[in-house]
Amino acid sequence: MCGIVGYVGAKPAQGVVIEGLRRLEYRGYDSAGIALVDGGTIVSDKRAGKLANLEKALADAPLPQVTTGIGHTRWATHGPPTDRNAHPHLGRERRVALVHNGIIENFAELRQRLESDGVEMASDTDTEVAAHLLEEQLETGVDLTVAMQNVCRGLEGAFTLVAVDSQDPDRVVAARRNSPLVVGIGEGENFLGSDVAAFIEHTREAMELGQDQVVTITREGVSVSGFDGTPAEGTRYHVDWDLSAAEKDGHDWFMRKEIFEQPRAVADSLLGRRGTDGLLQLDEMRLSDQDLRDIDKIIIIAAGTSFYAGMVAKYAIEHWCRIPVEVELASEFRYRDPILTASTLVVAISQSGETADTLQAIRHARVQRSKVLAICNTNGSTIPRESDGVIYTHAGPEIGVASTKGFLTQLVACYLLALYLAQVKGTRYGDEISQVMDQLDQMPAHVQTVLDKAEEVYALARDHVDSRSVLFLGRHAGYPVALEGALKLKEIAYLHAEGFAAGELKHGPIALVEEGLPILCVVPPRGRDQLHDKMISGIQEVRARGARTLCLAEEGDTTITPYADVLITLPQVPVLLQPLVAVVPLQLFACELATQLGHDVDQPRNLAKSVTVE
Ligand code: F6R
């Protein structure tokens, strides 16, 4: 996720900005840049790669010692991580420099309009349009604050923007909608940051901004307004976190922070997917509609958590598109001599985009002339580069080794792919697709509802610190959720945990059930009666043998009450989308249990974030 810093004061801005960016490095990034206001001109430098590359460039060609500046570490969304796509972006006349976090959903139309007015774009980013728009506004004679208000009213999506104007060197202006930004309040100096880590070595007085607000900082003060120009107030607070807590937004672990970021991550992954005509659009799909119509089989390949996302995708694609789907572990794929033809679509799901097993599998598929589509969270990584098309998830970097928001956003990408295929192949009517998209748009709020009940799940986890083994049961789309719940517990709590399809129990695993064994049961929504009833039978079977049933079931499902020793309610959502809410309590359960057991949740033993060996 991008890191943003802004400064105006008495100190050399370059030092403050670079130091702030270093404090935000934990957010992950793939390029970095800085812009300073030097008496009527903007000076700027930006480099792909680590901050050290930018620092080396600045050491070789120093920028002037001035006291107003902005900086950025970019996590690529639109366009690969290159020097030209790095921020800041400048307007045509180099009057404005701008950095941005988020996604401007309507950037394509804005870009088209600017290009038809003769603006030449210097990058592939959505950000650059905002720099040109700001400059257009300034040319009408308004100041940077009003220019920002005017531009923001025309932007759709989620964004934090921070800008400077070469003609107004004592002012830095920022805006936010659905994206983080905090103000640091100093003596004769003020700061902007993606979070307080950017400035807590200078000041611990901070100000939080509301939604759709513009903030102007000068040496003397801070003023806030709405996008419509109405004066507003920010909320002041004192920061008493240390740096490490600040990086984790006050949480003890990155994993916990990432679990709580999921409503935002899901919303970001849905941004910009519907065109003005209401049709689904997937920017970097790159496979033509005809290519997709010719597909007669899909093979999904992935590892670990990403594999479980693939299992959910199978249910969605087969149901909505009527195309047969196989889901295969990437590490097994090549060795079974899979049947691949030019009409097979191979979908590779990988959060990191670097997993060696998955990479080798797609290379094998491409040699067999199959088309490869990647679902990936890391722009510019190897798997998307070697694929014919890509759907980027917009989770932002995942730092905790155990994947959480990566998984939820992979699910979103899988649903989008399924709906897109249904649209292209005509297997669903447009209004049916829109209906599911509307349901998906509700999911961030539903995920938040589950998170609001975290304490209930933590208490449950604390009750199970002495458990030696935990089982997970699910059916249909709840089956991969059960597998994922078990994987989380193995990874970070080092507990024996197994996930089963509820119907399989009686074929063997039920022999494991003994008095008091905790079994987490993912109960499907009631809409599919048979499925729901069969799940209840499975729960009865284990309960009759002494298991302690911890059930996740939708709100209002009273049929489960007699069979649940503990009941955690989930929001009412359609069965295919239920994994998005059902997995969240399982993540919280694992995180809390591992914490109680004293384990390093972010860096579990024997595991690496990206597995680059086969
Ligand atoms: C589990 C986890 C791993 C990864 C797997 C694939 O929490 O993180 O199981 O899901 O190693 O990684 P990617 O998605 O990067 O290919």
XYZ file of C-alpha atoms and ligand atoms in Angstrom:
630
model
C 0.000 0.000 0.000
C 1.360 3.392 -0.912
C 3.047 5.589 1.659
C 2.535 9.334 1.555
C 4.402 12.158 3.287
C 3.931 15.922 3.105
C 5.851 18.627 4.957
C 6.012 22.381 5.351
C 8.136 23.943 8.084
C 11.630 25.159 8.802
C 13.651 21.958 8.413
C 15.106 20.769 5.094
C 12.081 19.058 3.542
C 14.102 16.386 1.775
C 15.339 14.889 5.053
C 11.891 14.969 6.691
C 10.207 13.430 3.649
C 12.766 10.660 3.079
C 12.797 9.785 6.775
C 8.977 9.700 6.747
C 9.013 7.396 3.736
C 11.463 5.129 5.496
C 9.075 4.888 8.452
C 6.341 3.871 6.021
C 8.471 1.226 4.303
C 6.698 -1.492 6.269
C 3.628 -0.850 4.086
C 5.478 -2.371 1.132
C 6.248 -0.546 -2.105
C 7.981 -0.936 -5.410
C 9.129 2.625 -6.243
C 9.687 5.901 -4.436
C 9.786 9.594 -5.269
C 9.975 13.120 -3.893
C 9.035 16.625 -5.058
C 10.144 19.878 -3.452
C 9.030 23.443 -4.090
C 12.026 25.598 -4.912
C 11.011 29.253 -5.279
C 8.680 29.046 -8.253
C 9.691 25.660 -9.616
C 9.126 22.044 -8.739
C 12.169 19.821 -8.398
C 11.565 16.129 -8.291
C 13.188 12.723 -8.492
C 11.631 9.254 -8.512
C 12.982 5.750 -8.909
C 11.725 2.208 -9.296
C 12.796 -0.152 -6.538
C 13.764 0.516 -2.957
C 14.146 3.868 -1.250
C 17.915 3.336 -1.386
C 17.747 3.785 -5.190
C 16.104 7.172 -4.739
C 18.572 8.135 -2.011
C 21.494 7.228 -4.252
C 20.041 9.326 -7.071
C 19.602 12.243 -4.642
C 23.176 11.845 -3.412
C 24.444 11.922 -7.027
C 22.271 14.899 -8.001
C 21.237 16.734 -4.830
C 18.001 18.709 -4.753
C 17.972 22.230 -3.270
C 17.643 22.702 0.509
C 14.047 23.915 0.696
C 11.392 23.490 3.346
C 8.248 22.344 1.506
C 7.932 18.906 -0.018
C 5.963 15.739 -0.640
C 7.059 12.135 -1.045
C 5.642 8.775 -1.949
C 6.326 5.076 -1.907
C 4.209 3.364 -4.548
C 2.585 -0.041 -4.525
C 1.751 -0.377 -8.192
C -1.883 -0.638 -9.257
C -2.213 0.970 -12.703
C 0.928 0.348 -14.715
C 4.105 -1.531 -13.791
C 6.557 -0.369 -11.125
C 8.901 1.745 -13.284
C 10.592 5.153 -12.926
C 7.973 6.800 -15.132
C 5.039 5.369 -13.184
C 6.582 6.258 -9.812
C 5.065 9.280 -8.029
C 5.098 12.308 -7.834
C 3.378 13.097 -11.125
C 3.652 16.548 -12.560
C 1.180 18.647 -14.520
C 1.917 19.622 -18.120
C 3.484 22.955 -17.099
C 5.343 21.348 -14.147
C 3.456 23.735 -11.874
C 1.861 20.992 -9.785
C 3.378 17.865 -8.255
C 1.013 15.256 -6.891
C 1.189 11.940 -5.057
C -1.704 9.534 -4.686
C -2.805 6.451 -2.820
C -5.873 4.543 -4.008
C -7.654 4.032 -7.294
C -9.355 6.712 -9.367
C -12.172 4.717 -10.893
C -13.131 7.121 -13.653
C -9.561 7.819 -14.734
C -10.058 6.337 -18.229
C -12.714 8.915 -19.187
C -10.745 11.725 -17.567
C -7.611 10.644 -19.388
C -9.455 10.509 -22.697
C -10.800 14.023 -22.184
C -7.358 15.382 -21.256
C -5.738 13.667 -24.243
C -8.335 15.087 -26.600
C -7.375 18.512 -25.175
C -3.782 17.820 -26.209
C -2.302 16.681 -22.887
C 0.418 14.073 -23.392
C 0.544 11.531 -20.617
C 3.946 10.721 -19.215
C 2.879 7.569 -17.363
C 0.385 4.683 -17.333
C -1.058 5.707 -13.977
C -4.499 6.851 -12.944
C -2.754 9.427 -10.720
C -1.379 11.545 -13.506
C -4.849 12.677 -14.597
C -5.353 14.320 -11.202
C -2.094 16.294 -11.587
C -3.255 17.662 -14.958
C -6.719 18.429 -13.643
C -5.267 20.339 -10.695
C -3.091 22.389 -13.015
C -6.085 23.168 -15.237
C -7.904 24.450 -12.166
C -4.960 26.587 -11.013
C -4.832 28.191 -14.465
C -8.354 29.540 -13.849
C -6.888 31.604 -10.990
C -8.079 29.668 -7.931
C -5.614 28.603 -5.222
C -4.458 25.018 -4.650
C -7.047 24.390 -1.912
C -9.981 25.369 -4.132
C -8.404 23.559 -7.086
C -8.240 20.394 -4.977
C -11.870 20.726 -3.896
C -12.987 21.219 -7.493
C -10.971 18.275 -8.816
C -12.054 15.902 -6.055
C -15.728 16.511 -6.780
C -15.152 15.026 -10.238
C -13.222 11.945 -9.082
C -14.717 8.541 -8.380
C -13.105 5.804 -6.360
C -10.904 5.801 -3.290
C -8.001 8.184 -2.988
C -5.640 10.193 -0.880
C -4.072 13.024 -2.880
C -1.292 15.323 -1.707
C -0.100 18.199 -3.907
C 2.137 21.238 -4.045
C 1.977 24.260 -6.351
C 5.269 25.832 -7.458
C 3.642 29.286 -7.324
C 2.534 28.867 -3.723
C 5.548 27.397 -1.948
C 4.248 27.642 1.620
C 1.243 25.391 1.241
C 0.689 21.644 0.900
C -2.857 20.508 0.139
C -4.304 17.029 0.554
C -7.649 15.308 0.149
C -9.075 11.979 1.131
C -11.957 9.691 0.261
C -11.982 6.124 1.584
C -8.224 6.125 1.895
C -5.949 6.931 4.839
C -4.455 10.345 5.633
C -3.479 11.947 8.941
C -2.120 15.371 9.785
C 0.812 15.865 12.171
C 0.670 19.167 14.034
C 3.984 20.733 15.019
C 5.359 24.108 16.153
C 5.972 26.215 13.057
C 5.733 23.068 10.937
C 3.030 20.640 9.887
C 3.009 17.191 8.365
C 0.864 14.831 6.331
C 1.211 11.078 6.352
C -0.540 7.868 5.384
C -0.297 7.079 9.067
C 1.303 8.593 12.137
C 4.488 6.544 11.711
C 5.446 9.073 9.007
C 5.904 11.860 11.556
C 5.877 10.602 15.165
C 9.557 11.363 15.591
C 8.674 15.066 15.065
C 5.281 15.404 16.728
C 2.767 13.284 18.575
C -0.109 15.685 18.020
C -2.234 14.375 15.185
C -5.477 15.154 13.429
C -7.810 12.695 11.793
C -9.830 13.804 8.786
C -13.351 12.855 7.856
C -14.534 11.420 4.585
C -14.399 13.666 1.503
C -12.306 16.352 3.133
C -9.517 18.623 1.924
C -6.785 19.785 4.279
C -4.350 22.632 3.761
C -1.169 22.808 5.807
C 1.123 25.812 6.082
C 3.838 26.604 8.652
C 1.283 28.521 10.690
C -1.652 26.169 10.700
C -4.030 23.591 9.355
C -7.438 24.186 7.783
C -10.000 21.625 6.735
C -12.979 21.798 4.385
C -15.391 19.515 2.578
C -15.012 18.868 -1.162
C -17.736 21.531 -1.568
C -15.603 24.122 0.235
C -17.634 24.162 3.463
C -15.280 24.697 6.429
C -14.889 21.567 8.566
C -13.027 20.433 11.664
C -10.610 17.533 11.932
C -10.455 15.463 15.134
C -7.288 16.085 17.162
C -5.658 13.344 19.201
C -2.423 12.563 20.961
C -0.407 9.587 19.741
C 1.048 7.490 22.512
C 1.976 4.439 20.419
C 5.582 3.569 19.859
C 6.764 3.280 16.286
C 6.190 -0.444 16.051
C 2.555 -0.109 17.208
C 2.071 2.860 14.870
C 3.093 0.731 11.890
C 0.496 -1.808 12.881
C -2.178 0.831 13.350
C -2.236 0.053 17.062
C -2.604 -3.711 16.595
C -0.134 -6.193 18.073
C 0.451 -8.009 14.777
C 0.447 -7.132 11.113
C -1.773 -10.155 10.606
C -4.418 -8.744 12.939
C -4.153 -5.357 11.246
C -4.568 -7.042 7.860
C -7.639 -8.960 9.051
C -9.177 -5.641 10.076
C -8.224 -4.053 6.758
C -10.369 -6.551 4.877
C -13.488 -4.411 4.396
C -11.281 -1.799 2.702
C -9.340 -4.411 0.705
C -12.552 -6.018 -0.586
C -13.961 -2.606 -1.506
C -10.739 -1.649 -3.309
C -10.759 -4.903 -5.253
C -14.247 -4.079 -6.499
C -13.431 -0.506 -7.500
C -13.554 0.421 -11.155
C -14.932 -2.933 -12.338
C -18.225 -1.614 -13.751
C -18.146 0.615 -16.815
C -20.505 3.535 -17.395
C -22.619 1.145 -19.536
C -23.042 -1.091 -16.463
C -20.944 -3.866 -18.026
C -18.107 -5.501 -16.149
C -14.635 -4.413 -17.239
C -11.374 -6.016 -16.203
C -8.560 -3.662 -17.233
C -5.692 -6.031 -17.649
C -7.667 -9.022 -18.836
C -5.886 -8.747 -22.230
C -7.659 -11.893 -23.479
C -10.178 -11.009 -26.166
C -13.859 -11.844 -25.800
C -13.417 -14.320 -28.650
C -10.519 -16.027 -26.823
C -12.777 -16.377 -23.817
C -15.745 -17.635 -25.829
C -13.501 -20.363 -27.254
C -12.592 -21.648 -23.799
C -14.079 -25.068 -23.122
C -12.261 -25.952 -19.904
C -10.632 -24.053 -17.068
C -7.845 -25.360 -14.870
C -7.092 -23.330 -11.765
C -3.627 -23.770 -10.323
C -2.424 -22.381 -7.022
C -0.847 -23.282 -3.691
C -1.960 -23.083 -0.061
C -4.514 -20.420 0.714
C -4.650 -19.380 -2.940
C -5.610 -22.959 -3.801
C -8.599 -22.696 -1.486
C -9.649 -19.489 -3.240
C -9.460 -21.551 -6.435
C -11.804 -24.136 -4.966
C -14.394 -21.432 -4.316
C -13.864 -20.151 -7.863
C -14.795 -23.567 -9.238
C -18.229 -23.390 -7.600
C -18.808 -19.865 -8.912
C -17.548 -20.420 -12.460
C -19.333 -23.706 -12.994
C -22.576 -22.304 -11.608
C -22.582 -18.980 -13.436
C -20.779 -19.956 -16.646
C -21.371 -23.687 -17.099
C -17.712 -24.267 -18.013
C -16.016 -27.302 -16.460
C -13.352 -26.281 -13.956
C -10.557 -28.340 -12.430
C -8.617 -27.053 -9.446
C -5.117 -28.385 -9.106
C -2.279 -27.893 -6.659
C 0.444 -26.116 -8.587
C 3.081 -28.475 -7.229
C 1.236 -31.498 -8.660
C 0.137 -30.037 -11.949
C 3.052 -30.776 -14.274
C 3.614 -34.263 -13.012
C 0.268 -35.741 -13.973
C 0.615 -34.874 -17.654
C -2.477 -32.640 -17.681
C -4.611 -32.451 -20.821
C -4.132 -28.915 -22.076
C -5.223 -27.486 -25.400
C -5.474 -24.045 -26.990
C -9.050 -23.851 -25.709
C -8.061 -24.508 -22.079
C -7.805 -21.451 -19.870
C -5.334 -21.859 -17.030
C -5.995 -19.505 -14.130
C -3.014 -19.064 -11.802
C -3.863 -17.598 -8.400
C -0.939 -16.195 -6.444
C -0.858 -13.392 -3.894
C 2.891 -12.848 -4.288
C 3.144 -13.642 -7.992
C 6.455 -15.386 -7.288
C 5.511 -18.860 -6.060
C 7.840 -21.245 -7.892
C 5.363 -24.140 -8.104
C 2.729 -21.908 -9.682
C 5.227 -20.271 -12.017
C 6.509 -23.603 -13.314
C 2.933 -24.772 -13.804
C 2.005 -21.775 -15.979
C 5.178 -22.158 -18.002
C 4.181 -25.744 -18.678
C 0.659 -24.654 -19.673
C 1.945 -22.034 -22.084
C 4.239 -24.516 -23.797
C 1.074 -26.553 -24.437
C -0.471 -23.427 -26.062
C -3.052 -22.857 -23.331
C -3.913 -19.292 -22.372
C -2.921 -18.231 -18.869
C -4.708 -15.678 -16.720
C -3.129 -14.629 -13.422
C -4.965 -13.458 -10.322
C -2.300 -11.648 -8.370
C -1.754 -9.016 -5.704
C 1.727 -7.923 -6.753
C 1.937 -5.729 -9.791
C 4.941 -6.458 -11.981
C 5.760 -9.797 -10.322
C 6.827 -12.785 -12.419
C 3.541 -14.710 -12.686
C 1.505 -11.811 -14.154
C 4.416 -10.900 -16.411
C 4.447 -14.395 -17.862
C 0.655 -14.616 -18.232
C -1.619 -13.631 -21.124
C -3.833 -11.559 -18.870
C -4.124 -10.596 -15.226
C -6.695 -9.554 -12.688
C -4.967 -7.638 -9.923
C -6.397 -7.909 -6.454
C -6.033 -4.666 -4.544
C -5.276 -5.908 -1.056
C -2.153 -3.783 -0.681
C 0.961 -5.567 0.537
C 0.450 -8.399 2.960
C 3.173 -8.471 5.594
C 1.944 -11.180 7.965
C 3.153 -14.495 6.565
C -0.289 -16.079 6.930
C -2.498 -14.807 4.150
C -5.750 -13.093 5.166
C -6.704 -10.052 3.104
C -4.867 -11.722 0.221
C -7.417 -14.554 0.405
C -10.504 -12.339 0.575
C -9.389 -10.267 -2.387
C -8.559 -13.406 -4.362
C -12.127 -14.534 -3.749
C -13.366 -11.185 -5.075
C -11.188 -11.553 -8.178
C -12.512 -15.095 -8.716
C -16.122 -13.882 -8.523
C -15.304 -11.072 -10.941
C -13.714 -13.524 -13.353
C -16.719 -15.834 -13.157
C -19.143 -12.972 -13.775
C -17.024 -11.611 -16.602
C -16.991 -15.017 -18.299
C -20.767 -15.227 -17.831
C -21.125 -11.812 -19.458
C -18.882 -12.680 -22.416
C -20.324 -16.140 -22.946
C -23.882 -14.964 -22.318
C -24.589 -17.665 -19.733
C -26.222 -15.116 -17.396
C -28.419 -12.136 -18.172
C -27.003 -8.675 -17.568
C -29.430 -8.008 -14.712
C -28.381 -11.235 -12.965
C -24.746 -10.172 -13.187
C -25.609 -6.717 -11.859
C -27.506 -8.289 -9.003
C -24.445 -10.297 -7.925
C -22.262 -7.194 -8.311
C -24.676 -5.335 -6.025
C -24.400 -8.168 -3.528
C -20.601 -7.997 -3.766
C -20.756 -4.254 -3.127
C -22.479 -5.084 0.181
C -19.693 -7.410 1.276
C -17.303 -4.845 2.832
C -20.091 -3.852 5.244
C -20.847 -7.512 5.987
C -17.165 -8.258 6.670
C -17.144 -5.263 9.015
C -20.153 -6.676 10.871
C -18.187 -9.865 11.502
C -15.136 -7.890 12.656
C -17.283 -5.888 15.050
C -17.862 -9.141 16.931
C -14.155 -10.002 17.190
C -14.235 -10.081 21.006
C -16.691 -13.000 20.915
C -14.285 -14.987 18.752
C -11.278 -14.023 20.873
C -13.066 -15.322 23.972
C -13.720 -18.586 22.151
C -10.056 -18.811 21.140
C -8.975 -18.222 24.742
C -11.209 -21.110 25.816
C -9.254 -23.387 23.513
C -5.646 -22.703 24.446
C -5.372 -26.212 25.851
C -6.812 -27.966 22.807
C -4.456 -30.351 21.076
C -6.494 -30.695 17.942
C -9.283 -28.766 16.195
C -11.378 -29.970 13.270
C -13.198 -27.831 10.706
C -16.262 -28.897 8.740
C -17.875 -27.314 5.716
C -19.885 -28.176 2.623
C -19.960 -26.683 -0.853
C -18.284 -23.222 -0.764
C -17.916 -23.704 3.002
C -15.591 -26.668 2.448
C -12.624 -24.570 1.231
C -13.383 -22.206 4.126
C -12.985 -25.134 6.520
C -9.684 -26.057 4.866
C -8.487 -22.460 5.113
C -9.521 -22.225 8.792
C -7.489 -25.357 9.524
C -4.486 -24.081 7.568
C -4.471 -20.801 9.520
C -4.450 -22.680 12.810
C -1.631 -24.995 11.709
C 0.468 -22.145 10.403
C 0.420 -19.788 13.320
C -0.810 -21.772 16.348
C 1.120 -24.950 15.410
C -1.924 -27.004 16.355
C -3.124 -30.134 14.717
C -6.051 -28.962 12.611
C -7.898 -30.632 9.749
C -10.634 -29.431 7.466
C -13.192 -31.863 6.068
C -16.132 -31.855 3.723
C -18.938 -32.629 6.155
C -20.259 -35.461 3.994
C -16.907 -37.242 4.085
C -16.820 -37.604 7.851
C -18.615 -40.880 7.981
C -16.155 -42.308 5.460
C -13.319 -42.237 7.939
C -12.476 -39.039 9.818
C -15.335 -39.468 12.274
C -13.092 -42.005 14.002
C -11.068 -39.020 15.248
C -13.993 -37.595 17.166
C -13.779 -38.007 20.924
C -15.267 -36.350 23.975
C -14.689 -32.592 23.980
C -12.966 -32.352 20.568
C -13.660 -28.845 19.246
C -15.134 -28.813 15.737
C -15.702 -25.532 13.941
C -18.630 -25.955 11.582
C -19.321 -23.599 8.686
C -23.078 -23.818 8.186
C -24.316 -22.825 4.706
C -27.108 -20.238 4.406
C -30.632 -21.648 4.482
C -31.443 -20.756 0.869
C -30.100 -24.098 -0.304
C -32.228 -26.301 1.895
C -30.672 -29.632 1.101
C -27.182 -28.347 1.602
C -28.091 -26.736 4.897
C -29.937 -29.785 6.175
C -27.129 -32.136 5.204
C -24.695 -29.935 7.102
C -26.926 -30.115 10.179
C -26.892 -33.919 9.908
C -23.084 -33.840 9.838
C -23.037 -31.650 12.940
C -25.452 -34.006 14.718
C -23.200 -36.950 13.897
C -20.150 -35.425 15.559
C -22.073 -34.031 18.481
C -23.559 -37.456 19.200
C -19.981 -38.680 19.587
C -19.012 -36.034 22.134
C -17.584 -33.275 19.921
C -17.933 -29.652 21.037
C -19.558 -27.925 18.094
C -18.581 -24.315 17.417
C -20.942 -23.249 14.659
C -20.802 -20.326 12.257
C -24.290 -19.805 10.881
C -26.238 -16.977 9.364
C -28.206 -14.564 11.513
C -31.697 -15.861 12.225
C -30.864 -19.523 11.582
C -32.590 -21.000 14.629
C -32.492 -24.555 13.282
C -28.850 -24.767 14.294
C -29.356 -23.726 17.927
C -30.049 -27.227 19.358
C -26.850 -28.593 17.812
C -24.430 -25.744 18.521
C -22.439 -25.651 21.747
C -21.310 -22.219 20.627
C -22.942 -20.146 17.922
C -21.259 -17.322 16.048
C -23.583 -15.544 13.689
C -22.700 -14.398 10.196
C -24.547 -11.834 8.086
C -27.119 -13.216 5.640
C -25.419 -13.493 2.261
C -25.819 -15.784 -0.773
C -24.210 -19.207 -0.481
C -21.527 -18.590 -3.113
C -20.398 -15.377 -1.423
C -20.467 -16.779 2.103
C -16.714 -17.595 2.171
C -16.037 -13.846 2.291
C -17.674 -13.575 5.697
C -17.293 -17.128 7.038
C -13.506 -17.199 6.905
C -13.089 -14.025 8.983
C -13.942 -15.553 12.406
C -11.578 -18.420 11.582
C -8.741 -15.948 10.903
C -9.497 -14.128 14.166
C -9.667 -17.439 16.048
C -6.243 -18.546 14.782
C -4.671 -15.147 15.381
C -5.895 -14.927 18.961
C -5.094 -18.541 19.819
C -1.546 -18.156 18.470
C -1.154 -14.919 20.440
C -2.319 -16.621 23.625
C 0.145 -19.429 23.015
C 2.936 -16.862 22.754
C 3.857 -17.492 19.119
C 5.229 -14.986 16.643
C 2.061 -14.567 14.610
C 3.612 -12.537 11.808
C 6.588 -14.812 11.259
C 5.594 -18.359 12.098
C 8.333 -20.939 12.324
C 9.508 -22.669 9.142
C 7.423 -20.431 6.846
C 8.339 -17.724 4.326
C 6.049 -15.157 2.773
C 6.978 -16.024 -0.750
C 7.988 -19.578 -1.655
C 10.392 -19.235 -4.552
C 11.690 -22.798 -4.585
C 9.863 -25.844 -5.918
C -1.102 -19.388 3.839
C -0.194 -18.871 2.850
C 0.349 -19.797 1.831
C 0.246 -19.172 0.448
C 0.924 -20.067 -0.608
C 0.793 -19.482 -2.000
O -1.455 -18.434 4.785
O 0.111 -17.700 2.848
O -0.305 -21.024 1.860
O -1.104 -18.984 0.143
O 2.285 -20.196 -0.303
O 1.338 -18.222 -2.073
P 0.976 -17.240 -3.248
O -0.449 -16.897 -3.162
O 1.868 -16.045 -3.019
O 1.315 -17.950 -4.532
